PDB file of C-alpha atoms in Angstrom:
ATOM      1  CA  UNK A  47    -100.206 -81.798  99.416  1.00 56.00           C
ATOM      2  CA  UNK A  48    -101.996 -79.102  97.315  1.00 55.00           C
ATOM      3  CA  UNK A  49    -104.826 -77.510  98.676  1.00 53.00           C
ATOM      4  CA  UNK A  50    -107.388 -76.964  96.178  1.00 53.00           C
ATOM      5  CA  UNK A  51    -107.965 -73.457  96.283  1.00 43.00           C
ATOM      6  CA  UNK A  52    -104.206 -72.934  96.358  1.00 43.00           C
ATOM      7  CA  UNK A  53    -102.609 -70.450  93.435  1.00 36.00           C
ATOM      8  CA  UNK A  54    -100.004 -71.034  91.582  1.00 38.00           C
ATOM      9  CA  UNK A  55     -97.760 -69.657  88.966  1.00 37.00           C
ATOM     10  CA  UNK A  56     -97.226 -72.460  86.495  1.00 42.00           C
ATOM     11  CA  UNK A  57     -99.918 -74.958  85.450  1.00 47.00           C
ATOM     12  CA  UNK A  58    -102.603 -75.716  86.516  1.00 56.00           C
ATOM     13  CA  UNK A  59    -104.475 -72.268  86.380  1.00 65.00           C
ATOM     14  CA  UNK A  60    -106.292 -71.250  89.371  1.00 65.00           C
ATOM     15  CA  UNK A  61    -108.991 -71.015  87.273  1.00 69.00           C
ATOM     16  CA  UNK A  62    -108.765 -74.396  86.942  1.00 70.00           C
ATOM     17  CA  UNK A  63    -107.934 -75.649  90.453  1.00 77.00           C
ATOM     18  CA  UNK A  64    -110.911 -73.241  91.899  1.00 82.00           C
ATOM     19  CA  UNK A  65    -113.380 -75.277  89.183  1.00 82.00           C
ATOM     20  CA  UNK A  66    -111.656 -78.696  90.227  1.00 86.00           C
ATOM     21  CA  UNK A  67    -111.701 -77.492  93.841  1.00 86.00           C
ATOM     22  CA  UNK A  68    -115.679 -76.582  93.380  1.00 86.00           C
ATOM     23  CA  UNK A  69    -115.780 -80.434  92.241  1.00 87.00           C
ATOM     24  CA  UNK A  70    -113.924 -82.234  94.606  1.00 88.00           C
ATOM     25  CA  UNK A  71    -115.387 -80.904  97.481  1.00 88.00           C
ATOM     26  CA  UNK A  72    -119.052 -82.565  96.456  1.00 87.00           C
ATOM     27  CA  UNK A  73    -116.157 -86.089  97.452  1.00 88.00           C
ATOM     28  CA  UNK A  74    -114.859 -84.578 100.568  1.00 88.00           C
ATOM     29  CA  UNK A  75    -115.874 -86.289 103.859  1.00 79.00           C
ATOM     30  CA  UNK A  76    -118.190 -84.357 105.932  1.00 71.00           C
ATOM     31  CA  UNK A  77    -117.724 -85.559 109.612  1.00 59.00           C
ATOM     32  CA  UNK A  78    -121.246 -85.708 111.873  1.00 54.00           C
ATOM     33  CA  UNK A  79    -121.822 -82.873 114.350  1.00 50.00           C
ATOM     34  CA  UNK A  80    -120.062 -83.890 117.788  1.00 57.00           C
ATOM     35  CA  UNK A  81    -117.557 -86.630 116.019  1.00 56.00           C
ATOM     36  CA  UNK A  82    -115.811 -89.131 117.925  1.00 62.00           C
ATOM     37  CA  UNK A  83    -113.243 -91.729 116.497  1.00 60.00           C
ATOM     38  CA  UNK A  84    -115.596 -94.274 116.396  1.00 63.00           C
ATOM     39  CA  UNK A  85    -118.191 -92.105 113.910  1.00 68.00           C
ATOM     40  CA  UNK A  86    -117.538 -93.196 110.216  1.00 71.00           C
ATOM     41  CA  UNK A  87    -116.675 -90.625 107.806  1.00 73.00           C
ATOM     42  CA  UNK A  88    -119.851 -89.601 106.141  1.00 77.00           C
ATOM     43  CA  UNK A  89    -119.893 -88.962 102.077  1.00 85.00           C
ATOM     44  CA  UNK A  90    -122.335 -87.311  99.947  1.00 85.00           C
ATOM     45  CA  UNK A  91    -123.172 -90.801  98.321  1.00 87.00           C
ATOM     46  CA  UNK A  92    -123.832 -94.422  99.038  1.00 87.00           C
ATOM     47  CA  UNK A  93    -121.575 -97.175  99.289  1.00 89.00           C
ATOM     48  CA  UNK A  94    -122.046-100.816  99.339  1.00 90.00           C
ATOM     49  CA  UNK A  95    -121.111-101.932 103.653  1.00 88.00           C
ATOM     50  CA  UNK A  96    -120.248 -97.877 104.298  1.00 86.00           C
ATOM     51  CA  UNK A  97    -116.665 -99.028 102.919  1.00 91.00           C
ATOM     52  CA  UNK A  98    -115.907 -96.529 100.370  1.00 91.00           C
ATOM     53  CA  UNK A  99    -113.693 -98.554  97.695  1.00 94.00           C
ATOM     54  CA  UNK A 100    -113.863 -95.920  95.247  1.00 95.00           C
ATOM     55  CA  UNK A 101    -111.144 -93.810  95.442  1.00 95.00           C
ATOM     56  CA  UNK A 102    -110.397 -90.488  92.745  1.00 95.00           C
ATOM     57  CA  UNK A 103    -107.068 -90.087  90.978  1.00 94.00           C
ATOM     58  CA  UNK A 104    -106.646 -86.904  89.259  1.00 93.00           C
ATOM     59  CA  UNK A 105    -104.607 -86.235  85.757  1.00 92.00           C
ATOM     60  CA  UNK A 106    -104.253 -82.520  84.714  1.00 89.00           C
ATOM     61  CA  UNK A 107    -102.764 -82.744  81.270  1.00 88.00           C
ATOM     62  CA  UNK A 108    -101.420 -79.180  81.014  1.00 85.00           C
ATOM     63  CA  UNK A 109     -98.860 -80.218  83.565  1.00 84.00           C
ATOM     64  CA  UNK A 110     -98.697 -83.770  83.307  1.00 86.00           C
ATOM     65  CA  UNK A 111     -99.660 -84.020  86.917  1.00 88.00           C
ATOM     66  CA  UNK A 112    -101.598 -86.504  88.448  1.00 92.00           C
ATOM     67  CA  UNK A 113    -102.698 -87.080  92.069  1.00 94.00           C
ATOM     68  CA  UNK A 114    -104.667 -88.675  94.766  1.00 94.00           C
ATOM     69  CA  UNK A 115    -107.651 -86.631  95.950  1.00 94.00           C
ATOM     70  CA  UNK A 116    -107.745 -87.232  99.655  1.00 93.00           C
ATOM     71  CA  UNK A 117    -111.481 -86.811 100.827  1.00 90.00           C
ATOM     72  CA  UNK A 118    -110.657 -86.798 104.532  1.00 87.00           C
ATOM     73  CA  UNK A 119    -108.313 -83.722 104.120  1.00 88.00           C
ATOM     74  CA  UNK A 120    -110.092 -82.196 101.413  1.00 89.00           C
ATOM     75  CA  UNK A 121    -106.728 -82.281  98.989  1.00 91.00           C
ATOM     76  CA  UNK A 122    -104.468 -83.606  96.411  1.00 92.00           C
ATOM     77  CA  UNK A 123    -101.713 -85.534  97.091  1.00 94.00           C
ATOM     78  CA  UNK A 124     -98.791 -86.039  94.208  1.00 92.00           C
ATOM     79  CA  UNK A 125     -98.243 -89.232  92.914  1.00 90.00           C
ATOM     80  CA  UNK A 126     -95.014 -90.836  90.429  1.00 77.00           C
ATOM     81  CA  UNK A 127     -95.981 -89.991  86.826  1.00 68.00           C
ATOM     82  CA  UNK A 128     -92.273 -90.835  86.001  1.00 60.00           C
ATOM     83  CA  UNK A 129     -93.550 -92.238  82.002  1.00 60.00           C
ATOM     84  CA  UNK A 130     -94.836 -89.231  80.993  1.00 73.00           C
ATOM     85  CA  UNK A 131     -97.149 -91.284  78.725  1.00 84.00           C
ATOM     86  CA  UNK A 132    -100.314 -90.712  80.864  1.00 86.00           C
ATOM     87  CA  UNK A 133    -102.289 -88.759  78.597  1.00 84.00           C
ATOM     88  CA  UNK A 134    -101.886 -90.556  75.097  1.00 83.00           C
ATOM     89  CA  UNK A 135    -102.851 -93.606  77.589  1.00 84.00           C
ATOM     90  CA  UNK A 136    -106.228 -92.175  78.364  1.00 83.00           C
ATOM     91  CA  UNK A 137    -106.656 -90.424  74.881  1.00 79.00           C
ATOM     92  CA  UNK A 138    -106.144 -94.063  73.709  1.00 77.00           C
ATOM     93  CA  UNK A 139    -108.595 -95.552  76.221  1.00 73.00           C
ATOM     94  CA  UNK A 140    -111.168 -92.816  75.963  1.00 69.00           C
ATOM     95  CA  UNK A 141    -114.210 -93.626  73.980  1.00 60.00           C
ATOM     96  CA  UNK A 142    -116.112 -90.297  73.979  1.00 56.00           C
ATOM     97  CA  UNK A 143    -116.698 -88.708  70.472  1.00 46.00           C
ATOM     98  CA  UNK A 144    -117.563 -85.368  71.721  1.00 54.00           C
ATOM     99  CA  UNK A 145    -115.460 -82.198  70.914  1.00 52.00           C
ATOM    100  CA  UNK A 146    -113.990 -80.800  73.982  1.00 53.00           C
ATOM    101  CA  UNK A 147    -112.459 -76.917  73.751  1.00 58.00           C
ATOM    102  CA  UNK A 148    -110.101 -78.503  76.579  1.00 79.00           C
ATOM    103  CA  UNK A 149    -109.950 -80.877  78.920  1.00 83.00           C
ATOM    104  CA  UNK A 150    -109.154 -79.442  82.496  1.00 86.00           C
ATOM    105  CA  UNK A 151    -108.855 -82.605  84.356  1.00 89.00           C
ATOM    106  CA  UNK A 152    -109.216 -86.541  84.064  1.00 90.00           C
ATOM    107  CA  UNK A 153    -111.449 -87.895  87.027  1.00 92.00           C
ATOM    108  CA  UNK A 154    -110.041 -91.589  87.268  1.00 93.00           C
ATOM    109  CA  UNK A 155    -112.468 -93.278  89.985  1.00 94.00           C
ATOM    110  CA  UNK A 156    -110.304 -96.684  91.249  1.00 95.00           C
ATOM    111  CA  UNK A 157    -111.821 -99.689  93.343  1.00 95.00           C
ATOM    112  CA  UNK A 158    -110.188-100.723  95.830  1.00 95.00           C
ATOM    113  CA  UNK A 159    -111.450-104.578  95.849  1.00 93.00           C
ATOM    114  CA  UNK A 160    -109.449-105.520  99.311  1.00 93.00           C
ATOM    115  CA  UNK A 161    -111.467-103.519 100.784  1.00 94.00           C
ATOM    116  CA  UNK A 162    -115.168-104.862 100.096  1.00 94.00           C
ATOM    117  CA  UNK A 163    -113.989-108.412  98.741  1.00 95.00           C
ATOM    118  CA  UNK A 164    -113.887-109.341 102.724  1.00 95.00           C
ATOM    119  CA  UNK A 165    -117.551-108.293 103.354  1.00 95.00           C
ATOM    120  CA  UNK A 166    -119.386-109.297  99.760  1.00 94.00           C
ATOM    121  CA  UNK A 167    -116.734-111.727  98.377  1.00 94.00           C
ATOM    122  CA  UNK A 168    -115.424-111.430  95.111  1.00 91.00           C
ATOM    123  CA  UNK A 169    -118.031-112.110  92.869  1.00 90.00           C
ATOM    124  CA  UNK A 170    -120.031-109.308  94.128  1.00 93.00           C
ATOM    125  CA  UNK A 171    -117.089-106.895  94.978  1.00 92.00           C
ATOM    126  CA  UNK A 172    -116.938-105.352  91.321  1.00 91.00           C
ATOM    127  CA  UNK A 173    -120.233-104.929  91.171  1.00 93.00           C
ATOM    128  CA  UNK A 174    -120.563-102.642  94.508  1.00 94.00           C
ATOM    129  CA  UNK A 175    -117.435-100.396  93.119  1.00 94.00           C
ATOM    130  CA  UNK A 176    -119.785 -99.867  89.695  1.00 92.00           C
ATOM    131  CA  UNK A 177    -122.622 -98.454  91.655  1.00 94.00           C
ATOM    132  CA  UNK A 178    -120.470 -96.330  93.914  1.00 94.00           C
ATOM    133  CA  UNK A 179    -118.991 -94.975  90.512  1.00 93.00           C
ATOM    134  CA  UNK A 180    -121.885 -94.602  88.920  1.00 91.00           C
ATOM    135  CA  UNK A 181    -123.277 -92.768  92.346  1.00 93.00           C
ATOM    136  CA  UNK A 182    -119.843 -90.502  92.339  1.00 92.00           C
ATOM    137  CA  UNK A 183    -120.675 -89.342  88.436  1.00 89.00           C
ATOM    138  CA  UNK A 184    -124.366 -88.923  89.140  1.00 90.00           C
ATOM    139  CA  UNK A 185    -123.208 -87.159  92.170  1.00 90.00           C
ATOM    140  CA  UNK A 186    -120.331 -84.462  90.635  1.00 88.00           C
ATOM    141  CA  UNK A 187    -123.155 -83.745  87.646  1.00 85.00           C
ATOM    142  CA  UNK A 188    -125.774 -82.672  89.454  1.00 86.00           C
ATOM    143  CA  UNK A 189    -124.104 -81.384  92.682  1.00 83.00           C
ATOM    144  CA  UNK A 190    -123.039 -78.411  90.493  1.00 81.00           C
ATOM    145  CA  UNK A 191    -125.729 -77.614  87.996  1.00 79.00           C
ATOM    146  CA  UNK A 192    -123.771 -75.063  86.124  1.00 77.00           C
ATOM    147  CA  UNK A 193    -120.697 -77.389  85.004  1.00 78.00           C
ATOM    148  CA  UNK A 194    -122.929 -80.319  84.199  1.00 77.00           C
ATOM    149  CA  UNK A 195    -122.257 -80.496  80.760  1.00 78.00           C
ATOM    150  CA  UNK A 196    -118.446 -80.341  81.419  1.00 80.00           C
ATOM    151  CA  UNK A 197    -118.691 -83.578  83.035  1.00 81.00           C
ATOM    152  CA  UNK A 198    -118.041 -86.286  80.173  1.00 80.00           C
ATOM    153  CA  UNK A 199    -117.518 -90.345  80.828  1.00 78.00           C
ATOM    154  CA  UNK A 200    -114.721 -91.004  78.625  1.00 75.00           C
ATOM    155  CA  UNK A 201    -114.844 -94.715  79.021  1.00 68.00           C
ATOM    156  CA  UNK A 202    -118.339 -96.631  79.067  1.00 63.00           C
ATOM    157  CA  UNK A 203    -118.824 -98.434  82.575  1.00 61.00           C
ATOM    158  CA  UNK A 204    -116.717-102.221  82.484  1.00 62.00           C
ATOM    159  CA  UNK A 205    -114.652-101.507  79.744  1.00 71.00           C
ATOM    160  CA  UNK A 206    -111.152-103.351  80.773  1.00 77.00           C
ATOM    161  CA  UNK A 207    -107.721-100.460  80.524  1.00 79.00           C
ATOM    162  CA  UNK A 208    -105.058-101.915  78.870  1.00 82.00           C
ATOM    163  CA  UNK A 209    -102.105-103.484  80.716  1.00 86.00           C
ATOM    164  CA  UNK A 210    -100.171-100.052  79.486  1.00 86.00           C
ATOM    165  CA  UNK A 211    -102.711 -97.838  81.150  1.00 86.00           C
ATOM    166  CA  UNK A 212    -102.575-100.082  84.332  1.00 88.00           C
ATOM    167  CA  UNK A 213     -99.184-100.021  84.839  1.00 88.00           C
ATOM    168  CA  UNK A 214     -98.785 -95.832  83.856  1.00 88.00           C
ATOM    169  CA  UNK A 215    -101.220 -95.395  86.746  1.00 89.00           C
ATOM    170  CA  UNK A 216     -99.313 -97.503  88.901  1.00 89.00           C
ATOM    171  CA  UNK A 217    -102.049 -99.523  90.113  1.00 91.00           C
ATOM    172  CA  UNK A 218    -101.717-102.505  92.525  1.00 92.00           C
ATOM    173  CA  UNK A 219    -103.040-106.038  91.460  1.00 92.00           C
ATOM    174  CA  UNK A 220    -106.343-105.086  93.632  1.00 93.00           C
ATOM    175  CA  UNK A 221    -107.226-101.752  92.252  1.00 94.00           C
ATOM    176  CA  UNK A 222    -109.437-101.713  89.117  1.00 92.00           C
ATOM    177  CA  UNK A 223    -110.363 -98.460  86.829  1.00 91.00           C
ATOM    178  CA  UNK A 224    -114.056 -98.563  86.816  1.00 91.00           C
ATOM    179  CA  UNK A 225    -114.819 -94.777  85.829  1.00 89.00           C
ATOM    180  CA  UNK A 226    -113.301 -92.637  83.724  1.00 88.00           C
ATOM    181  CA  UNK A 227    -114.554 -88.878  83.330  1.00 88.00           C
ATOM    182  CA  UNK A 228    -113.528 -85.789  82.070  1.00 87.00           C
ATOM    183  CA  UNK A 229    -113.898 -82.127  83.247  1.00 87.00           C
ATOM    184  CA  UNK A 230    -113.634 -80.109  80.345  1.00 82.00           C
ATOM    185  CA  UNK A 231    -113.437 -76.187  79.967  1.00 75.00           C
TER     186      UNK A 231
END
């Protein structure tokens, strides 16, 4: 695990794990005053049932590194990037037109449909991890006015990832990229 305010002497920067730190911590958990194990984790936005489906991969292109951001522990956990073909994937995907001077950090927000299909069924499941998204961007651009405009979307809400993308990611059959953002320098 890599704590986000860790330093290090190859890529990423701690410039740019202290800024990515600063952003991930508006997703950590924050536990209530007095928890016990049967208090629910609380989060700094809504979610459809209190379930949480929406969960935030990380890709930092200057290493080729991507993770799992783990909001109960506050940290990023490694995952396989064994294709190395991650980034052309989501330059290929991405949508925006916008010049970046350089992208720090893909923010890949993933539903996790098993667990909200149970409670809304799966017609409405989808639907429920597209608000949480959209609640998660709203959420990282204004929880830290002065990096607003360093937030981008790179995909527009719905837009399907190709099979390549899927697979690069390592997703299971019932995960489904529904955000896509940037944090760029």
């Amino acid at each position: 695990n890599k704590q986000l305010t860790e330093s290090s002497t190859t890529s990423p920067t701690m410039s740019t794990m202290s800024l990515l730190g600063d952003v991930l911590n508006l997703l950590s958990c924050r536990l209530p005053i007095n928890a016990t194990d049967d208090d629910l984790p609380k989060y700094n936005y809504p979610s459809a049932g209190h379930l949480y489906p929406v969960q935030t991969l990380v890709f930092i292109p200057q290493d080729n590194s991507l993770f799992y951001y783990h909001p109960l522990n506050n940290c990023l956990v490694e995952q396989s990037n064994q294709g190395g073909n991650l980034l052309r994937l989501l330059q290929q995907h991405a949508v925006y037109k916008e010049e970046c001077k350089e992208i720090l950090s893909y923010l890949l927000l993933v539903a996790e449909r098993q667990a909200v299909e149970p409670a809304y069924g799966a017609n409405l499941s989808l639907d429920f991890c597209y608000l949480e998204a959209g609640y998660i961007e709203e959420l990282l651009r204004m929880g830290i006015p002065s990096i607003s405009n360093r937030i981008s979307l790179v995909t527009p809400p719905f837009e399907t990832p190709s099979d390549s993308l899927v697979k690069e990611l390592n997703l299971s059959q019932t995960q489904v990229l529904v955000h896509s953002l940037i944090l760029a320098q």
